[in-house]
Structures are given as structure tokens and as C-alpha cells.
Amino acid sequence: GNSVTQMEGPVTLSEEAFLTINCTYTATGYPSLFWYVQYPGEGLQLLLKATKADDKGSNKGFEATYRKETTSFHLEKGSVQVSDSAVYFCALSDGSSNTGKLIFGQGTTLQVKP
Amino acid sequence: DAGVIQSPRHEVTEMGQEVTLRCKPISGHNSLFWYRQTMMRGLELLIYFNNNVPIDDSGMPEDRFSAKMPNASFSTLKIQPSEPRDSAVYFCASSRLLWEQYFGPGTRLTVT
């Protein structure tokens, strides 16, 4: 079945450092891919998405490219801020249903220190 | 537009009591999802509905858990009887466009 694997955290960076959070997936067909972010004490928020191969999703300085050849959707940001400290979830659409079900990775905690 | 609304935000109850969590999805959305999040197990999908019909409840942990969606604007998740291991944050999410889910703020449940 479909699945998502994220790099284990926590990832600890200094402010203004470059961020990469790895995400790889296993899926049949052509799923859409997502990154969600969860700030402390809040629900998950959609950060960015890509719906087909080679698409690049971007938002708030974050970006990720849908790589079908490597089945990856790595999240990157050129210069992180303390306010980016959160848990990041990679997800893909479950092609076995037409109801919007998503398959989530286990989440990666990012801690940014001033 | 108001987002997904969940109530209560916090619930503390004693073991054996009935707990009801409530969710109002975003107007116009036709899919609704209930999740549970814990440190040990991460984010788990419990059940989801499409057009008010339960599609997959395979994530519901046991018969003590039940969920209903009587209309397009309201859903409940009920635990009866509650146990300490049910302590978690419960999220409701809804979607309209394919695959893009919007999450509520969650209900933090503590069962003592």
C-alpha cells in the first residue's frame, strides 16, 4: 500500500541555516504530495503541495519538488527563523479512494535556535 | 470564512465516563476526518466520512469508539466508556478540493 517515510528528528538548526527535511514515498499511480506544519498547541496547516511530477510547491520561503524518479518530496528552506520551529508532516493522497484521504509520515520536529 | 471548529478544546474526565467530541467542518466541504495524536503513536486516522457517509472506520481502536455525521455541518466522536489510554489530542479535518485537508485546533482529552 501507499506509505510515506520522513527523516527522524529532531532537527536542530541555528537561525539562518539551510533546512532540508527528507521525505520519500511509495505509491501506485500518480498521487498528490503535501507538506503540513504543526505549531505547538495547534492543528496541522497545509504548507505547500504538488500535484504532478516535477511540480514545485512553495510557500513562506519553503519549497519542495515532486520527484517521481526518486519518489521523493524533500522540504527545503534557505534561511530558517526561530518562528519556523514546529513539526513538519509529509503526506500523499491515497489513490485507492476518491474521498481525500491522506497518508501522513510520522512527522519531523524542527528546532531553530537564535 | 471560519475554519474547522472543534469543541470542547480541553476535556478532563474520569475513567468510565462517556466523552463526546464535536466538530463543525468548513461549509461546502464534503469529506470529514477524525484523527488522534499521541507522542507514542503519532497521528492516526480513526474514521472518515464522505457526503455524511462513513467510508472507512478501520482506524477506530475498539468498540468503545463511535462516530456519527448526522448532517453536512456536524460530526461527533464518542468514547464510552473512556479509559486513561484514550488520553490524546483529537483532531477533526475537512476537505472539498481533492486531497487538501483543513484541520481544526484539536480537543485535548485527559482521562484520569
JSON list of C-alpha atoms in Angstrom, two decimals:
[
{"chain": "A", "resi": 1, "resn": "GLY", "atom": "CA", "xyz": [0.00, 0.00, 0.00]},
{"chain": "A", "resi": 2, "resn": "ASN", "atom": "CA", "xyz": [0.88, 3.66, -0.10]},
{"chain": "A", "resi": 3, "resn": "SER", "atom": "CA", "xyz": [3.30, 4.92, 2.53]},
{"chain": "A", "resi": 4, "resn": "VAL", "atom": "CA", "xyz": [5.44, 7.92, 3.45]},
{"chain": "A", "resi": 5, "resn": "THR", "atom": "CA", "xyz": [8.82, 7.91, 5.20]},
{"chain": "A", "resi": 6, "resn": "GLN", "atom": "CA", "xyz": [10.34, 11.03, 6.72]},
{"chain": "A", "resi": 7, "resn": "MET", "atom": "CA", "xyz": [13.73, 11.60, 8.26]},
{"chain": "A", "resi": 8, "resn": "GLU", "atom": "CA", "xyz": [13.73, 11.21, 12.00]},
{"chain": "A", "resi": 9, "resn": "GLY", "atom": "CA", "xyz": [14.01, 14.26, 14.19]},
{"chain": "A", "resi": 10, "resn": "PRO", "atom": "CA", "xyz": [14.53, 16.36, 15.99]},
{"chain": "A", "resi": 11, "resn": "VAL", "atom": "CA", "xyz": [16.39, 18.54, 13.54]},
{"chain": "A", "resi": 12, "resn": "THR", "atom": "CA", "xyz": [18.17, 21.35, 15.37]},
{"chain": "A", "resi": 13, "resn": "LEU", "atom": "CA", "xyz": [19.48, 24.34, 13.44]},
{"chain": "A", "resi": 14, "resn": "SER", "atom": "CA", "xyz": [20.75, 27.80, 14.13]},
{"chain": "A", "resi": 15, "resn": "GLU", "atom": "CA", "xyz": [18.83, 30.77, 12.79]},
{"chain": "A", "resi": 16, "resn": "GLU", "atom": "CA", "xyz": [19.55, 31.50, 9.10]},
{"chain": "A", "resi": 17, "resn": "ALA", "atom": "CA", "xyz": [20.79, 27.95, 8.44]},
{"chain": "A", "resi": 18, "resn": "PHE", "atom": "CA", "xyz": [19.67, 25.94, 5.41]},
{"chain": "A", "resi": 19, "resn": "LEU", "atom": "CA", "xyz": [16.96, 23.37, 6.03]},
{"chain": "A", "resi": 20, "resn": "THR", "atom": "CA", "xyz": [16.29, 20.05, 4.36]},
{"chain": "A", "resi": 21, "resn": "ILE", "atom": "CA", "xyz": [13.75, 17.53, 5.64]},
{"chain": "A", "resi": 22, "resn": "ASN", "atom": "CA", "xyz": [13.74, 14.36, 3.59]},
{"chain": "A", "resi": 23, "resn": "CYS", "atom": "CA", "xyz": [10.55, 12.64, 2.52]},
{"chain": "A", "resi": 24, "resn": "THR", "atom": "CA", "xyz": [10.21, 9.57, 0.32]},
{"chain": "A", "resi": 25, "resn": "TYR", "atom": "CA", "xyz": [7.07, 7.75, -0.64]},
{"chain": "A", "resi": 26, "resn": "THR", "atom": "CA", "xyz": [5.70, 4.51, -2.03]},
{"chain": "A", "resi": 27, "resn": "ALA", "atom": "CA", "xyz": [2.56, 4.77, -4.11]},
{"chain": "A", "resi": 28, "resn": "THR", "atom": "CA", "xyz": [0.71, 3.36, -7.04]},
{"chain": "A", "resi": 29, "resn": "GLY", "atom": "CA", "xyz": [-0.49, 5.71, -9.72]},
{"chain": "A", "resi": 30, "resn": "TYR", "atom": "CA", "xyz": [0.09, 9.45, -9.53]},
{"chain": "A", "resi": 31, "resn": "PRO", "atom": "CA", "xyz": [-0.56, 10.76, -6.04]},
{"chain": "A", "resi": 32, "resn": "SER", "atom": "CA", "xyz": [-0.51, 14.40, -4.99]},
{"chain": "A", "resi": 33, "resn": "LEU", "atom": "CA", "xyz": [2.09, 15.29, -2.35]},
{"chain": "A", "resi": 34, "resn": "PHE", "atom": "CA", "xyz": [1.83, 17.68, 0.57]},
{"chain": "A", "resi": 35, "resn": "TRP", "atom": "CA", "xyz": [3.75, 19.23, 3.42]},
{"chain": "A", "resi": 36, "resn": "TYR", "atom": "CA", "xyz": [1.82, 20.18, 6.54]},
{"chain": "A", "resi": 37, "resn": "VAL", "atom": "CA", "xyz": [3.17, 22.12, 9.53]},
{"chain": "A", "resi": 38, "resn": "GLN", "atom": "CA", "xyz": [2.02, 21.91, 13.14]},
{"chain": "A", "resi": 39, "resn": "TYR", "atom": "CA", "xyz": [2.98, 24.71, 15.51]},
{"chain": "A", "resi": 40, "resn": "PRO", "atom": "CA", "xyz": [2.88, 23.98, 19.26]},
{"chain": "A", "resi": 41, "resn": "GLY", "atom": "CA", "xyz": [-0.64, 23.64, 20.56]},
{"chain": "A", "resi": 42, "resn": "GLU", "atom": "CA", "xyz": [-2.25, 23.94, 17.13]},
{"chain": "A", "resi": 43, "resn": "GLY", "atom": "CA", "xyz": [-3.70, 21.75, 14.42]},
{"chain": "A", "resi": 44, "resn": "LEU", "atom": "CA", "xyz": [-1.92, 20.89, 11.18]},
{"chain": "A", "resi": 45, "resn": "GLN", "atom": "CA", "xyz": [-1.81, 23.55, 8.48]},
{"chain": "A", "resi": 46, "resn": "LEU", "atom": "CA", "xyz": [-1.18, 22.99, 4.80]},
{"chain": "A", "resi": 47, "resn": "LEU", "atom": "CA", "xyz": [2.24, 24.45, 3.95]},
{"chain": "A", "resi": 48, "resn": "LEU", "atom": "CA", "xyz": [2.58, 23.51, 0.27]},
{"chain": "A", "resi": 49, "resn": "LYS", "atom": "CA", "xyz": [1.56, 20.93, -2.27]},
{"chain": "A", "resi": 50, "resn": "ALA", "atom": "CA", "xyz": [2.44, 19.47, -5.68]},
{"chain": "A", "resi": 51, "resn": "THR", "atom": "CA", "xyz": [0.02, 17.55, -7.84]},
{"chain": "A", "resi": 52, "resn": "LYS", "atom": "CA", "xyz": [2.20, 16.08, -10.57]},
{"chain": "A", "resi": 53, "resn": "ALA", "atom": "CA", "xyz": [5.79, 15.09, -11.31]},
{"chain": "A", "resi": 54, "resn": "ASP", "atom": "CA", "xyz": [8.33, 17.94, -11.50]},
{"chain": "A", "resi": 55, "resn": "ASP", "atom": "CA", "xyz": [5.88, 20.39, -9.88]},
{"chain": "A", "resi": 56, "resn": "LYS", "atom": "CA", "xyz": [7.44, 22.65, -7.26]},
{"chain": "A", "resi": 57, "resn": "GLY", "atom": "CA", "xyz": [5.28, 23.72, -4.34]},
{"chain": "A", "resi": 58, "resn": "SER", "atom": "CA", "xyz": [6.34, 26.81, -2.42]},
{"chain": "A", "resi": 59, "resn": "ASN", "atom": "CA", "xyz": [5.09, 28.95, 0.44]},
{"chain": "A", "resi": 60, "resn": "LYS", "atom": "CA", "xyz": [6.62, 31.21, 3.12]},
{"chain": "A", "resi": 61, "resn": "GLY", "atom": "CA", "xyz": [10.13, 30.55, 1.78]},
{"chain": "A", "resi": 62, "resn": "PHE", "atom": "CA", "xyz": [9.69, 26.78, 1.88]},
{"chain": "A", "resi": 63, "resn": "GLU", "atom": "CA", "xyz": [9.74, 24.71, -1.28]},
{"chain": "A", "resi": 64, "resn": "ALA", "atom": "CA", "xyz": [9.59, 21.08, -2.35]},
{"chain": "A", "resi": 65, "resn": "THR", "atom": "CA", "xyz": [9.80, 19.43, -5.77]},
{"chain": "A", "resi": 66, "resn": "TYR", "atom": "CA", "xyz": [7.83, 16.32, -6.74]},
{"chain": "A", "resi": 67, "resn": "ARG", "atom": "CA", "xyz": [10.50, 13.87, -7.98]},
{"chain": "A", "resi": 68, "resn": "LYS", "atom": "CA", "xyz": [8.89, 10.80, -9.46]},
{"chain": "A", "resi": 69, "resn": "GLU", "atom": "CA", "xyz": [12.19, 9.20, -10.48]},
{"chain": "A", "resi": 70, "resn": "THR", "atom": "CA", "xyz": [13.42, 9.19, -6.88]},
{"chain": "A", "resi": 71, "resn": "THR", "atom": "CA", "xyz": [9.94, 9.05, -5.27]},
{"chain": "A", "resi": 72, "resn": "SER", "atom": "CA", "xyz": [10.87, 11.99, -3.10]},
{"chain": "A", "resi": 73, "resn": "PHE", "atom": "CA", "xyz": [9.41, 15.31, -1.95]},
{"chain": "A", "resi": 74, "resn": "HIS", "atom": "CA", "xyz": [12.10, 16.90, 0.21]},
{"chain": "A", "resi": 75, "resn": "LEU", "atom": "CA", "xyz": [11.27, 20.12, 2.05]},
{"chain": "A", "resi": 76, "resn": "GLU", "atom": "CA", "xyz": [13.83, 22.95, 1.86]},
{"chain": "A", "resi": 77, "resn": "LYS", "atom": "CA", "xyz": [14.23, 26.48, 3.11]},
{"chain": "A", "resi": 78, "resn": "GLY", "atom": "CA", "xyz": [17.21, 28.68, 2.51]},
{"chain": "A", "resi": 79, "resn": "SER", "atom": "CA", "xyz": [17.27, 30.52, 5.82]},
{"chain": "A", "resi": 80, "resn": "VAL", "atom": "CA", "xyz": [15.25, 29.31, 8.79]},
{"chain": "A", "resi": 81, "resn": "GLN", "atom": "CA", "xyz": [13.90, 31.51, 11.57]},
{"chain": "A", "resi": 82, "resn": "VAL", "atom": "CA", "xyz": [13.09, 30.74, 15.19]},
{"chain": "A", "resi": 83, "resn": "SER", "atom": "CA", "xyz": [9.43, 31.04, 14.26]},
{"chain": "A", "resi": 84, "resn": "ASP", "atom": "CA", "xyz": [9.80, 28.04, 11.92]},
{"chain": "A", "resi": 85, "resn": "SER", "atom": "CA", "xyz": [10.19, 25.74, 14.93]},
{"chain": "A", "resi": 86, "resn": "ALA", "atom": "CA", "xyz": [7.38, 23.21, 14.53]},
{"chain": "A", "resi": 87, "resn": "VAL", "atom": "CA", "xyz": [6.59, 19.65, 13.48]},
{"chain": "A", "resi": 88, "resn": "TYR", "atom": "CA", "xyz": [6.52, 19.05, 9.72]},
{"chain": "A", "resi": 89, "resn": "PHE", "atom": "CA", "xyz": [4.49, 16.26, 8.13]},
{"chain": "A", "resi": 90, "resn": "CYS", "atom": "CA", "xyz": [4.87, 14.91, 4.61]},
{"chain": "A", "resi": 91, "resn": "ALA", "atom": "CA", "xyz": [1.70, 13.37, 3.14]},
{"chain": "A", "resi": 92, "resn": "LEU", "atom": "CA", "xyz": [0.37, 11.85, -0.05]},
{"chain": "A", "resi": 93, "resn": "SER", "atom": "CA", "xyz": [-3.07, 11.30, -1.44]},
{"chain": "A", "resi": 94, "resn": "ASP", "atom": "CA", "xyz": [-4.42, 7.80, -1.16]},
{"chain": "A", "resi": 95, "resn": "GLY", "atom": "CA", "xyz": [-5.27, 6.83, -4.69]},
{"chain": "A", "resi": 96, "resn": "SER", "atom": "CA", "xyz": [-7.43, 3.93, -3.55]},
{"chain": "A", "resi": 97, "resn": "SER", "atom": "CA", "xyz": [-10.22, 6.30, -2.56]},
{"chain": "A", "resi": 98, "resn": "ASN", "atom": "CA", "xyz": [-11.78, 9.39, -4.05]},
{"chain": "A", "resi": 99, "resn": "THR", "atom": "CA", "xyz": [-12.59, 10.99, -0.73]},
{"chain": "A", "resi": 100, "resn": "GLY", "atom": "CA", "xyz": [-9.50, 13.00, 0.10]},
{"chain": "A", "resi": 101, "resn": "LYS", "atom": "CA", "xyz": [-7.85, 10.51, 2.42]},
{"chain": "A", "resi": 102, "resn": "LEU", "atom": "CA", "xyz": [-4.19, 11.34, 3.05]},
{"chain": "A", "resi": 103, "resn": "ILE", "atom": "CA", "xyz": [-1.33, 9.11, 4.16]},
{"chain": "A", "resi": 104, "resn": "PHE", "atom": "CA", "xyz": [0.91, 11.00, 6.62]},
{"chain": "A", "resi": 105, "resn": "GLY", "atom": "CA", "xyz": [4.52, 10.45, 7.56]},
{"chain": "A", "resi": 106, "resn": "GLN", "atom": "CA", "xyz": [5.47, 10.30, 11.22]},
{"chain": "A", "resi": 107, "resn": "GLY", "atom": "CA", "xyz": [6.45, 13.95, 11.41]},
{"chain": "A", "resi": 108, "resn": "THR", "atom": "CA", "xyz": [9.83, 15.67, 11.86]},
{"chain": "A", "resi": 109, "resn": "THR", "atom": "CA", "xyz": [10.39, 18.14, 14.66]},
{"chain": "A", "resi": 110, "resn": "LEU", "atom": "CA", "xyz": [12.42, 21.22, 13.75]},
{"chain": "A", "resi": 111, "resn": "GLN", "atom": "CA", "xyz": [14.02, 23.33, 16.47]},
{"chain": "A", "resi": 112, "resn": "VAL", "atom": "CA", "xyz": [15.63, 26.60, 15.43]},
{"chain": "A", "resi": 113, "resn": "LYS", "atom": "CA", "xyz": [17.89, 28.30, 17.96]},
{"chain": "A", "resi": 114, "resn": "PRO", "atom": "CA", "xyz": [18.66, 32.03, 17.90]},
{"chain": "B", "resi": 1, "resn": "ASP", "atom": "CA", "xyz": [-14.55, 32.02, 6.37]},
{"chain": "B", "resi": 2, "resn": "ALA", "atom": "CA", "xyz": [-14.48, 30.24, 9.70]},
{"chain": "B", "resi": 3, "resn": "GLY", "atom": "CA", "xyz": [-12.19, 27.26, 9.81]},
{"chain": "B", "resi": 4, "resn": "VAL", "atom": "CA", "xyz": [-12.98, 23.84, 11.23]},
{"chain": "B", "resi": 5, "resn": "ILE", "atom": "CA", "xyz": [-14.48, 24.27, 14.70]},
{"chain": "B", "resi": 6, "resn": "GLN", "atom": "CA", "xyz": [-13.98, 21.74, 17.45]},
{"chain": "B", "resi": 7, "resn": "SER", "atom": "CA", "xyz": [-15.40, 21.63, 20.95]},
{"chain": "B", "resi": 8, "resn": "PRO", "atom": "CA", "xyz": [-14.51, 21.38, 23.68]},
{"chain": "B", "resi": 9, "resn": "ARG", "atom": "CA", "xyz": [-10.87, 22.46, 23.37]},
{"chain": "B", "resi": 10, "resn": "HIS", "atom": "CA", "xyz": [-9.97, 20.66, 26.57]},
{"chain": "B", "resi": 11, "resn": "GLU", "atom": "CA", "xyz": [-11.74, 17.80, 28.32]},
{"chain": "B", "resi": 12, "resn": "VAL", "atom": "CA", "xyz": [-10.79, 16.16, 31.59]},
{"chain": "B", "resi": 13, "resn": "THR", "atom": "CA", "xyz": [-12.85, 13.20, 32.69]},
{"chain": "B", "resi": 14, "resn": "GLU", "atom": "CA", "xyz": [-12.67, 10.16, 34.89]},
{"chain": "B", "resi": 15, "resn": "MET", "atom": "CA", "xyz": [-12.23, 6.65, 33.66]},
{"chain": "B", "resi": 16, "resn": "GLY", "atom": "CA", "xyz": [-15.53, 5.04, 32.77]},
{"chain": "B", "resi": 17, "resn": "GLN", "atom": "CA", "xyz": [-17.27, 8.26, 31.81]},
{"chain": "B", "resi": 18, "resn": "GLU", "atom": "CA", "xyz": [-18.71, 8.97, 28.39]},
{"chain": "B", "resi": 19, "resn": "VAL", "atom": "CA", "xyz": [-16.91, 11.59, 26.31]},
{"chain": "B", "resi": 20, "resn": "THR", "atom": "CA", "xyz": [-18.34, 13.36, 23.25]},
{"chain": "B", "resi": 21, "resn": "LEU", "atom": "CA", "xyz": [-16.16, 15.44, 20.96]},
{"chain": "B", "resi": 22, "resn": "ARG", "atom": "CA", "xyz": [-17.76, 17.73, 18.41]},
{"chain": "B", "resi": 23, "resn": "CYS", "atom": "CA", "xyz": [-16.74, 19.06, 15.02]},
{"chain": "B", "resi": 24, "resn": "LYS", "atom": "CA", "xyz": [-18.18, 21.58, 12.59]},
{"chain": "B", "resi": 25, "resn": "PRO", "atom": "CA", "xyz": [-16.49, 21.30, 9.19]},
{"chain": "B", "resi": 26, "resn": "ILE", "atom": "CA", "xyz": [-15.93, 24.17, 6.79]},
{"chain": "B", "resi": 27, "resn": "SER", "atom": "CA", "xyz": [-19.09, 24.97, 4.87]},
{"chain": "B", "resi": 28, "resn": "GLY", "atom": "CA", "xyz": [-19.12, 23.32, 1.46]},
{"chain": "B", "resi": 29, "resn": "HIS", "atom": "CA", "xyz": [-16.64, 20.63, 2.34]},
{"chain": "B", "resi": 30, "resn": "ASN", "atom": "CA", "xyz": [-17.87, 17.10, 1.66]},
{"chain": "B", "resi": 31, "resn": "SER", "atom": "CA", "xyz": [-15.26, 14.96, 3.44]},
{"chain": "B", "resi": 32, "resn": "LEU", "atom": "CA", "xyz": [-14.61, 14.84, 7.18]},
{"chain": "B", "resi": 33, "resn": "PHE", "atom": "CA", "xyz": [-11.81, 13.08, 9.02]},
{"chain": "B", "resi": 34, "resn": "TRP", "atom": "CA", "xyz": [-11.20, 12.26, 12.69]},
{"chain": "B", "resi": 35, "resn": "TYR", "atom": "CA", "xyz": [-7.59, 11.81, 13.84]},
{"chain": "B", "resi": 36, "resn": "ARG", "atom": "CA", "xyz": [-5.91, 11.03, 17.14]},
{"chain": "B", "resi": 37, "resn": "GLN", "atom": "CA", "xyz": [-2.41, 12.25, 18.02]},
{"chain": "B", "resi": 38, "resn": "THR", "atom": "CA", "xyz": [-0.18, 10.94, 20.79]},
{"chain": "B", "resi": 39, "resn": "MET", "atom": "CA", "xyz": [3.54, 11.06, 21.41]},
{"chain": "B", "resi": 40, "resn": "MET", "atom": "CA", "xyz": [3.79, 7.28, 21.24]},
{"chain": "B", "resi": 41, "resn": "ARG", "atom": "CA", "xyz": [1.72, 6.59, 18.14]},
{"chain": "B", "resi": 42, "resn": "GLY", "atom": "CA", "xyz": [1.88, 9.88, 16.26]},
{"chain": "B", "resi": 43, "resn": "LEU", "atom": "CA", "xyz": [-1.04, 10.92, 14.06]},
{"chain": "B", "resi": 44, "resn": "GLU", "atom": "CA", "xyz": [-3.63, 8.19, 13.44]},
{"chain": "B", "resi": 45, "resn": "LEU", "atom": "CA", "xyz": [-6.68, 8.36, 11.17]},
{"chain": "B", "resi": 46, "resn": "LEU", "atom": "CA", "xyz": [-9.66, 6.99, 13.07]},
{"chain": "B", "resi": 47, "resn": "ILE", "atom": "CA", "xyz": [-12.54, 7.33, 10.62]},
{"chain": "B", "resi": 48, "resn": "TYR", "atom": "CA", "xyz": [-13.62, 9.42, 7.68]},
{"chain": "B", "resi": 49, "resn": "PHE", "atom": "CA", "xyz": [-16.88, 10.38, 6.06]},
{"chain": "B", "resi": 50, "resn": "ASN", "atom": "CA", "xyz": [-17.77, 11.42, 2.54]},
{"chain": "B", "resi": 51, "resn": "ASN", "atom": "CA", "xyz": [-21.09, 13.19, 1.99]},
{"chain": "B", "resi": 52, "resn": "ASN", "atom": "CA", "xyz": [-22.01, 12.27, 5.59]},
{"chain": "B", "resi": 53, "resn": "VAL", "atom": "CA", "xyz": [-21.50, 8.54, 4.97]},
{"chain": "B", "resi": 54, "resn": "PRO", "atom": "CA", "xyz": [-18.76, 6.67, 6.89]},
{"chain": "B", "resi": 55, "resn": "ILE", "atom": "CA", "xyz": [-16.29, 5.33, 4.34]},
{"chain": "B", "resi": 56, "resn": "ASP", "atom": "CA", "xyz": [-13.59, 3.70, 6.43]},
{"chain": "B", "resi": 57, "resn": "ASP", "atom": "CA", "xyz": [-13.62, 3.15, 10.19]},
{"chain": "B", "resi": 58, "resn": "SER", "atom": "CA", "xyz": [-10.77, 0.66, 10.27]},
{"chain": "B", "resi": 59, "resn": "GLY", "atom": "CA", "xyz": [-8.72, 3.06, 12.40]},
{"chain": "B", "resi": 60, "resn": "MET", "atom": "CA", "xyz": [-11.23, 3.12, 15.24]},
{"chain": "B", "resi": 61, "resn": "PRO", "atom": "CA", "xyz": [-9.37, 1.39, 18.05]},
{"chain": "B", "resi": 62, "resn": "GLU", "atom": "CA", "xyz": [-12.25, -0.59, 19.53]},
{"chain": "B", "resi": 63, "resn": "ASP", "atom": "CA", "xyz": [-15.98, -0.72, 20.04]},
{"chain": "B", "resi": 64, "resn": "ARG", "atom": "CA", "xyz": [-15.82, 1.90, 22.75]},
{"chain": "B", "resi": 65, "resn": "PHE", "atom": "CA", "xyz": [-15.33, 4.46, 19.97]},
{"chain": "B", "resi": 66, "resn": "SER", "atom": "CA", "xyz": [-18.13, 5.57, 17.68]},
{"chain": "B", "resi": 67, "resn": "ALA", "atom": "CA", "xyz": [-18.60, 8.46, 15.26]},
{"chain": "B", "resi": 68, "resn": "LYS", "atom": "CA", "xyz": [-21.60, 10.00, 13.57]},
{"chain": "B", "resi": 69, "resn": "MET", "atom": "CA", "xyz": [-22.25, 12.65, 10.99]},
{"chain": "B", "resi": 70, "resn": "PRO", "atom": "CA", "xyz": [-25.98, 13.41, 11.02]},
{"chain": "B", "resi": 71, "resn": "ASN", "atom": "CA", "xyz": [-25.64, 16.28, 8.54]},
{"chain": "B", "resi": 72, "resn": "ALA", "atom": "CA", "xyz": [-23.08, 18.13, 6.47]},
{"chain": "B", "resi": 73, "resn": "SER", "atom": "CA", "xyz": [-22.28, 20.62, 9.22]},
{"chain": "B", "resi": 74, "resn": "PHE", "atom": "CA", "xyz": [-21.79, 18.46, 12.29]},
{"chain": "B", "resi": 75, "resn": "SER", "atom": "CA", "xyz": [-19.99, 15.35, 13.46]},
{"chain": "B", "resi": 76, "resn": "THR", "atom": "CA", "xyz": [-19.36, 13.71, 16.82]},
{"chain": "B", "resi": 77, "resn": "LEU", "atom": "CA", "xyz": [-16.81, 11.26, 18.13]},
{"chain": "B", "resi": 78, "resn": "LYS", "atom": "CA", "xyz": [-17.92, 9.41, 21.23]},
{"chain": "B", "resi": 79, "resn": "ILE", "atom": "CA", "xyz": [-15.92, 7.28, 23.65]},
{"chain": "B", "resi": 80, "resn": "GLN", "atom": "CA", "xyz": [-17.91, 5.14, 26.07]},
{"chain": "B", "resi": 81, "resn": "PRO", "atom": "CA", "xyz": [-16.55, 4.12, 28.50]},
{"chain": "B", "resi": 82, "resn": "SER", "atom": "CA", "xyz": [-13.37, 6.17, 28.45]},
{"chain": "B", "resi": 83, "resn": "GLU", "atom": "CA", "xyz": [-10.02, 4.80, 29.64]},
{"chain": "B", "resi": 84, "resn": "PRO", "atom": "CA", "xyz": [-6.74, 6.52, 30.57]},
{"chain": "B", "resi": 85, "resn": "ARG", "atom": "CA", "xyz": [-5.11, 5.21, 27.37]},
{"chain": "B", "resi": 86, "resn": "ASP", "atom": "CA", "xyz": [-7.60, 7.28, 25.36]},
{"chain": "B", "resi": 87, "resn": "SER", "atom": "CA", "xyz": [-5.83, 10.44, 26.53]},
{"chain": "B", "resi": 88, "resn": "ALA", "atom": "CA", "xyz": [-4.67, 12.24, 23.38]},
{"chain": "B", "resi": 89, "resn": "VAL", "atom": "CA", "xyz": [-5.35, 15.21, 21.15]},
{"chain": "B", "resi": 90, "resn": "TYR", "atom": "CA", "xyz": [-8.23, 14.52, 18.77]},
{"chain": "B", "resi": 91, "resn": "PHE", "atom": "CA", "xyz": [-8.35, 16.45, 15.51]},
{"chain": "B", "resi": 92, "resn": "CYS", "atom": "CA", "xyz": [-11.13, 16.89, 13.03]},
{"chain": "B", "resi": 93, "resn": "ALA", "atom": "CA", "xyz": [-10.34, 17.87, 9.43]},
{"chain": "B", "resi": 94, "resn": "SER", "atom": "CA", "xyz": [-12.46, 18.57, 6.37]},
{"chain": "B", "resi": 95, "resn": "SER", "atom": "CA", "xyz": [-11.84, 18.86, 2.65]},
{"chain": "B", "resi": 96, "resn": "ARG", "atom": "CA", "xyz": [-13.54, 19.85, -0.58]},
{"chain": "B", "resi": 97, "resn": "LEU", "atom": "CA", "xyz": [-10.87, 20.06, -3.20]},
{"chain": "B", "resi": 98, "resn": "LEU", "atom": "CA", "xyz": [-9.34, 16.68, -3.71]},
{"chain": "B", "resi": 99, "resn": "TRP", "atom": "CA", "xyz": [-6.76, 15.84, -1.05]},
{"chain": "B", "resi": 100, "resn": "GLU", "atom": "CA", "xyz": [-6.42, 19.27, 0.61]},
{"chain": "B", "resi": 101, "resn": "GLN", "atom": "CA", "xyz": [-7.48, 18.87, 4.24]},
{"chain": "B", "resi": 102, "resn": "TYR", "atom": "CA", "xyz": [-8.08, 21.67, 6.72]},
{"chain": "B", "resi": 103, "resn": "PHE", "atom": "CA", "xyz": [-7.58, 20.81, 10.37]},
{"chain": "B", "resi": 104, "resn": "GLY", "atom": "CA", "xyz": [-9.34, 22.11, 13.44]},
{"chain": "B", "resi": 105, "resn": "PRO", "atom": "CA", "xyz": [-7.46, 23.22, 16.57]},
{"chain": "B", "resi": 106, "resn": "GLY", "atom": "CA", "xyz": [-8.00, 19.88, 18.30]},
{"chain": "B", "resi": 107, "resn": "THR", "atom": "CA", "xyz": [-9.52, 18.67, 21.55]},
{"chain": "B", "resi": 108, "resn": "ARG", "atom": "CA", "xyz": [-7.06, 17.69, 24.26]},
{"chain": "B", "resi": 109, "resn": "LEU", "atom": "CA", "xyz": [-8.62, 14.79, 26.19]},
{"chain": "B", "resi": 110, "resn": "THR", "atom": "CA", "xyz": [-7.30, 13.68, 29.56]},
{"chain": "B", "resi": 111, "resn": "VAL", "atom": "CA", "xyz": [-8.83, 10.61, 31.18]},
{"chain": "B", "resi": 112, "resn": "THR", "atom": "CA", "xyz": [-7.82, 10.09, 34.81]}
]
